[in-house]
Coordinates of C-alpha atoms in Angstrom, one line a residue:
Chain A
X1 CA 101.9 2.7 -1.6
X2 CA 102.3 -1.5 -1.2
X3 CA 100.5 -3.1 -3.0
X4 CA 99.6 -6.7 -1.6
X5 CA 98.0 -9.7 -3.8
X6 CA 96.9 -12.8 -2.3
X7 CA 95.8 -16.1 -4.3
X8 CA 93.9 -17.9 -4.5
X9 CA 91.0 -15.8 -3.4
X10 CA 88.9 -18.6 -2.5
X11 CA 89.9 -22.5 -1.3
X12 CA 88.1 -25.7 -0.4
X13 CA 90.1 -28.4 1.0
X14 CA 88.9 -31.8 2.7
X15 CA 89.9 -32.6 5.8
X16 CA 93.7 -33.6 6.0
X17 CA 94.5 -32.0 2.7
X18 CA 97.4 -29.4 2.2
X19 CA 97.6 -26.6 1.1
X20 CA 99.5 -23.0 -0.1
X21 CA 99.0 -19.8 0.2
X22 CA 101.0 -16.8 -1.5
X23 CA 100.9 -13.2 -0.9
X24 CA 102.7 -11.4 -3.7
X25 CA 103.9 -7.5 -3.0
X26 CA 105.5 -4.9 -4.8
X27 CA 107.8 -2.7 -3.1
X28 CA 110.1 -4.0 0.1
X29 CA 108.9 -4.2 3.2
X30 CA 110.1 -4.4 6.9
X31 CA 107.5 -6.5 8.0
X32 CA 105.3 -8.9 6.9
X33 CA 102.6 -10.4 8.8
X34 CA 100.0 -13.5 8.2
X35 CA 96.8 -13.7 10.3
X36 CA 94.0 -16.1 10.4
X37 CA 90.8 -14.2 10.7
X38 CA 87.9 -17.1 12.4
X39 CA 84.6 -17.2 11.7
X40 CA 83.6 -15.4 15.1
X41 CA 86.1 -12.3 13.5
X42 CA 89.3 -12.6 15.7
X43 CA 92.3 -12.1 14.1
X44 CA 94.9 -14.4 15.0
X45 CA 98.6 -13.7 14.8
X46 CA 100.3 -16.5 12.7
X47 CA 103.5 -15.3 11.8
X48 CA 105.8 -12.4 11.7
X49 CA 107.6 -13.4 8.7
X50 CA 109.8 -10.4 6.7
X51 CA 112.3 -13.2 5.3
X52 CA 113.5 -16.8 6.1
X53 CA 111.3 -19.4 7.4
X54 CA 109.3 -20.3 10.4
X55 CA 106.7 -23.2 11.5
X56 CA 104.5 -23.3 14.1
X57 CA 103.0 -27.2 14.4
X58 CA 101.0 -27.8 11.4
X59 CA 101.3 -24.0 9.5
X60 CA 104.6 -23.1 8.6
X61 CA 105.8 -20.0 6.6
X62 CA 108.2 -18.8 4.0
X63 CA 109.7 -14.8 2.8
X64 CA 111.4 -14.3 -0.2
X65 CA 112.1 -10.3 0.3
X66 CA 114.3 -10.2 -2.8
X67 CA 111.7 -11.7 -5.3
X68 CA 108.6 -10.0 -2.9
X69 CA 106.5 -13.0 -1.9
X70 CA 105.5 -14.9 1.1
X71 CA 104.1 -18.5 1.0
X72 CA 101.8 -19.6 3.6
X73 CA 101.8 -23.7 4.1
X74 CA 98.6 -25.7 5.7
X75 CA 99.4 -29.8 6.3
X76 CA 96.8 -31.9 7.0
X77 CA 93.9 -29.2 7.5
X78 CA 91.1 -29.3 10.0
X79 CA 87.8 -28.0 9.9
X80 CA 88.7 -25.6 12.6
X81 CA 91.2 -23.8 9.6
X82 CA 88.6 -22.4 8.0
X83 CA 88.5 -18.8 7.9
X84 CA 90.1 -16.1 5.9
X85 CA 93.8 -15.7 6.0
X86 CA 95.4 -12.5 5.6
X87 CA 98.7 -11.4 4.3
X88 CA 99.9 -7.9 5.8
X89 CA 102.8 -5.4 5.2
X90 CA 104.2 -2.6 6.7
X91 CA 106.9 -0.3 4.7
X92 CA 107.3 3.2 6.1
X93 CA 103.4 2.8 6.8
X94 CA 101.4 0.8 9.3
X95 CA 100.2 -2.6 8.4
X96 CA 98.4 -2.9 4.6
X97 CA 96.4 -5.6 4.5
X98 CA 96.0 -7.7 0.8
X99 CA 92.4 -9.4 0.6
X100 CA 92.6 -12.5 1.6
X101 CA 92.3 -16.3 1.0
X102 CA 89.1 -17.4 2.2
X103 CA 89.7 -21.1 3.3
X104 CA 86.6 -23.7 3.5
X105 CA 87.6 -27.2 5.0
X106 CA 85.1 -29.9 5.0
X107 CA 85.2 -32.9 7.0
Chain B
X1 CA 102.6 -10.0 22.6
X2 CA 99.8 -7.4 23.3
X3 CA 96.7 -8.1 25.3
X4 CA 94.3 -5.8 23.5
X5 CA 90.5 -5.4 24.9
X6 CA 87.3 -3.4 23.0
X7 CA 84.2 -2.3 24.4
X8 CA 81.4 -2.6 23.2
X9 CA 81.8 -6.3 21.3
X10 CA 79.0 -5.3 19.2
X11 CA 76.1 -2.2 19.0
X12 CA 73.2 -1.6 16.5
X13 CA 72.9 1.7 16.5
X14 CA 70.2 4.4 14.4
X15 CA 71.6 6.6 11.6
X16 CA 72.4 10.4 12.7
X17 CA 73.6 9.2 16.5
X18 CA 77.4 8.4 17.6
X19 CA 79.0 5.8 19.2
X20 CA 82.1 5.6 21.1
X21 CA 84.3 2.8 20.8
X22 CA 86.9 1.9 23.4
X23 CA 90.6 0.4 23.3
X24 CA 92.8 -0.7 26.5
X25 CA 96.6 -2.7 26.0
X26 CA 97.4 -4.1 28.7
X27 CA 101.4 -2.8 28.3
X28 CA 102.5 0.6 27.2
X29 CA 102.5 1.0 23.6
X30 CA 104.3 3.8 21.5
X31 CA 101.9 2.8 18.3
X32 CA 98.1 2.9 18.3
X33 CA 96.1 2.0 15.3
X34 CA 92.1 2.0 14.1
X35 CA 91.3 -0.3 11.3
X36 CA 87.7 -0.9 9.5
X37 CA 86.5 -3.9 8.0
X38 CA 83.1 -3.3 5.9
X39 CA 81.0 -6.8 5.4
X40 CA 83.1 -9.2 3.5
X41 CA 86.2 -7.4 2.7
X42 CA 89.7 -7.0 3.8
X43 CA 91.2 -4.5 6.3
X44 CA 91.8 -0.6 5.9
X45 CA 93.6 1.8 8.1
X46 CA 91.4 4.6 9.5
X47 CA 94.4 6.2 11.2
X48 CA 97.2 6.2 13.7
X49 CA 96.5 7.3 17.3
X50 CA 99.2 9.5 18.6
X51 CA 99.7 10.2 22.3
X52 CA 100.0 13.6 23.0
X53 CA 98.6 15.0 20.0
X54 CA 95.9 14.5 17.1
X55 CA 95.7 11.2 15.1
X56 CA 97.2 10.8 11.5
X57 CA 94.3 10.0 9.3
X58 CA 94.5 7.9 6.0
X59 CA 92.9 9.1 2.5
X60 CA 89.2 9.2 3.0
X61 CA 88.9 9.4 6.5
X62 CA 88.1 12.8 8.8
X63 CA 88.8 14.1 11.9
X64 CA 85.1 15.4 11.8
X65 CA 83.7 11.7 10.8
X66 CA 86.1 9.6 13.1
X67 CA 87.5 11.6 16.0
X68 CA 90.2 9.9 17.9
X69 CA 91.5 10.3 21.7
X70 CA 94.9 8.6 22.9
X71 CA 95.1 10.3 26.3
X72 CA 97.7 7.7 27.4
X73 CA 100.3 4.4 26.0
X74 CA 98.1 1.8 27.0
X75 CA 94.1 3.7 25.9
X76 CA 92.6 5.5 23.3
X77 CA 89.3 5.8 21.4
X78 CA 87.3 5.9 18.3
X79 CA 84.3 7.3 17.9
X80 CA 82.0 7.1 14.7
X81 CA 80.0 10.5 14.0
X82 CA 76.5 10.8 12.8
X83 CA 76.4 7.1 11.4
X84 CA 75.1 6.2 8.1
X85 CA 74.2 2.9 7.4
X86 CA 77.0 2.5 5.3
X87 CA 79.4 2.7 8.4
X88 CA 78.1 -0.6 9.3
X89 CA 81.9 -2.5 9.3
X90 CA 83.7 -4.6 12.5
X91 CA 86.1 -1.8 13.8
X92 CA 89.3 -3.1 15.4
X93 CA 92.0 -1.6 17.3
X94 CA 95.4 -2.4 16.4
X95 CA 99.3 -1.9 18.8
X96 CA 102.6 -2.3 17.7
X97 CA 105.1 -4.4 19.7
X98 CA 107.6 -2.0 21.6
X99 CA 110.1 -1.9 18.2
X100 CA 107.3 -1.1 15.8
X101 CA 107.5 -4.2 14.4
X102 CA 104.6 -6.8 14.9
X103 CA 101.1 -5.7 15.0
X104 CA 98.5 -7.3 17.3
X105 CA 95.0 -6.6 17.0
X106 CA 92.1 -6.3 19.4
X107 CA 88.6 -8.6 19.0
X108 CA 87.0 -5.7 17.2
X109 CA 83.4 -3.7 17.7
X110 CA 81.1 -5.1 15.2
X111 CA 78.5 -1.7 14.6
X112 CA 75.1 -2.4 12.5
X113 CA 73.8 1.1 12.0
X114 CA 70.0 0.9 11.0

């Protein structure tokens, strides 16, 4: 099956800092997915990304299919960032899930 | 996108018992999904809901252990069998938009099984 690597595993950011996030797979996909899961558990639909480029106010995201990563950008981060953010992919499977970047930003 | 509701938010529950958990969209759905996230790690497929006929289970997960319902496009439900305190996990409920594509996810039962 896909497999899904996400790095850094961990990340602790003051406020305002940026940052990026990559999710590295092996096989090609037909979607590819980035959620923020908060501290309360809720996962959040960021992006459905399978290739090009999208932003959404501060968070913006990038999917190069043909060399099988996805890059996850945070600008000037807020406390209320923190979390863990998750890359997910779906081939001829539902959604696989990688294991996350836990993000820690402190004011 | 998919309004996607749970019931119960949260249960502690004793070893050997069952509990039920339930899913509503609030739009007719082709693609109904279960998902398990034990303390502190990332998400796993349990297995897709079909309507009309039995779920599609992943590698290491039972019909016997987690029977699903999906009596309709827009219900279905999970239930964890004679729980072990190792099923302790937040269980979330997952629907693909109408093309199969994006994948929205519900607010998830967190189950502490003592």
């Amino acid at each position: 099956g896909i497999q899904v690597e996400q790095s850094p595993p961990d990340l602790i950011l003051q406020e305002g800092a940026n940052s990026t996030l990559r999710c590295n797979f092996s096989d090609s996909v037909n979607n590819l997915q980035w959620f923020h899961q908060n501290p309360w558990g809720q996962l959040i639909n960021l992006f459905y990304i399978p290739s090009g480029t999208k932003q959404n106010g501060r968070l913006s995201a990038t999917t190069v299919a043909t060399e099988r990563y996805s890059l996850l950008y945070i600008s000037s981060s807020q406390t209320t960032d923190s979390g863990v953010y998750f890359c997910a992919l779906k081939g001829n499977t539902p959604l696989v899930f990688g294991k996350g970047t836990r993000l820690s930003v402190i004011a | 996108s998919a309004v996607i509701s749970q019931k119960p938010s949260r249960d502690i529950c004793q070893r050997g018992t069952s509990l039920t958990i339930q899913c509503q969209v609030d739009s007719q759905v082709t693609m109904m999904f279960w998902y398990r996230q034990q303390p502190g790690q990332s998400l796993t497929l349990i297995a897709t809901a079909n309507q009309g006929s039995e779920a599609t289970y992943e590698s290491g997960f039972v019909i016997d252990k987690f029977p699903i319902s999906r009596p309709n496009l827009t219900f279905s439900t999970l239930t964890v069998s004679n729980m072990s305190p190792e099923d302790s996990s937040i269980y979330l409920c997952s629907a693909a938009d109408p093309w199969g594509h994006e994948q929205f996810f519900g607010p998830g039962t967190r189950l502490t099984v003592l």
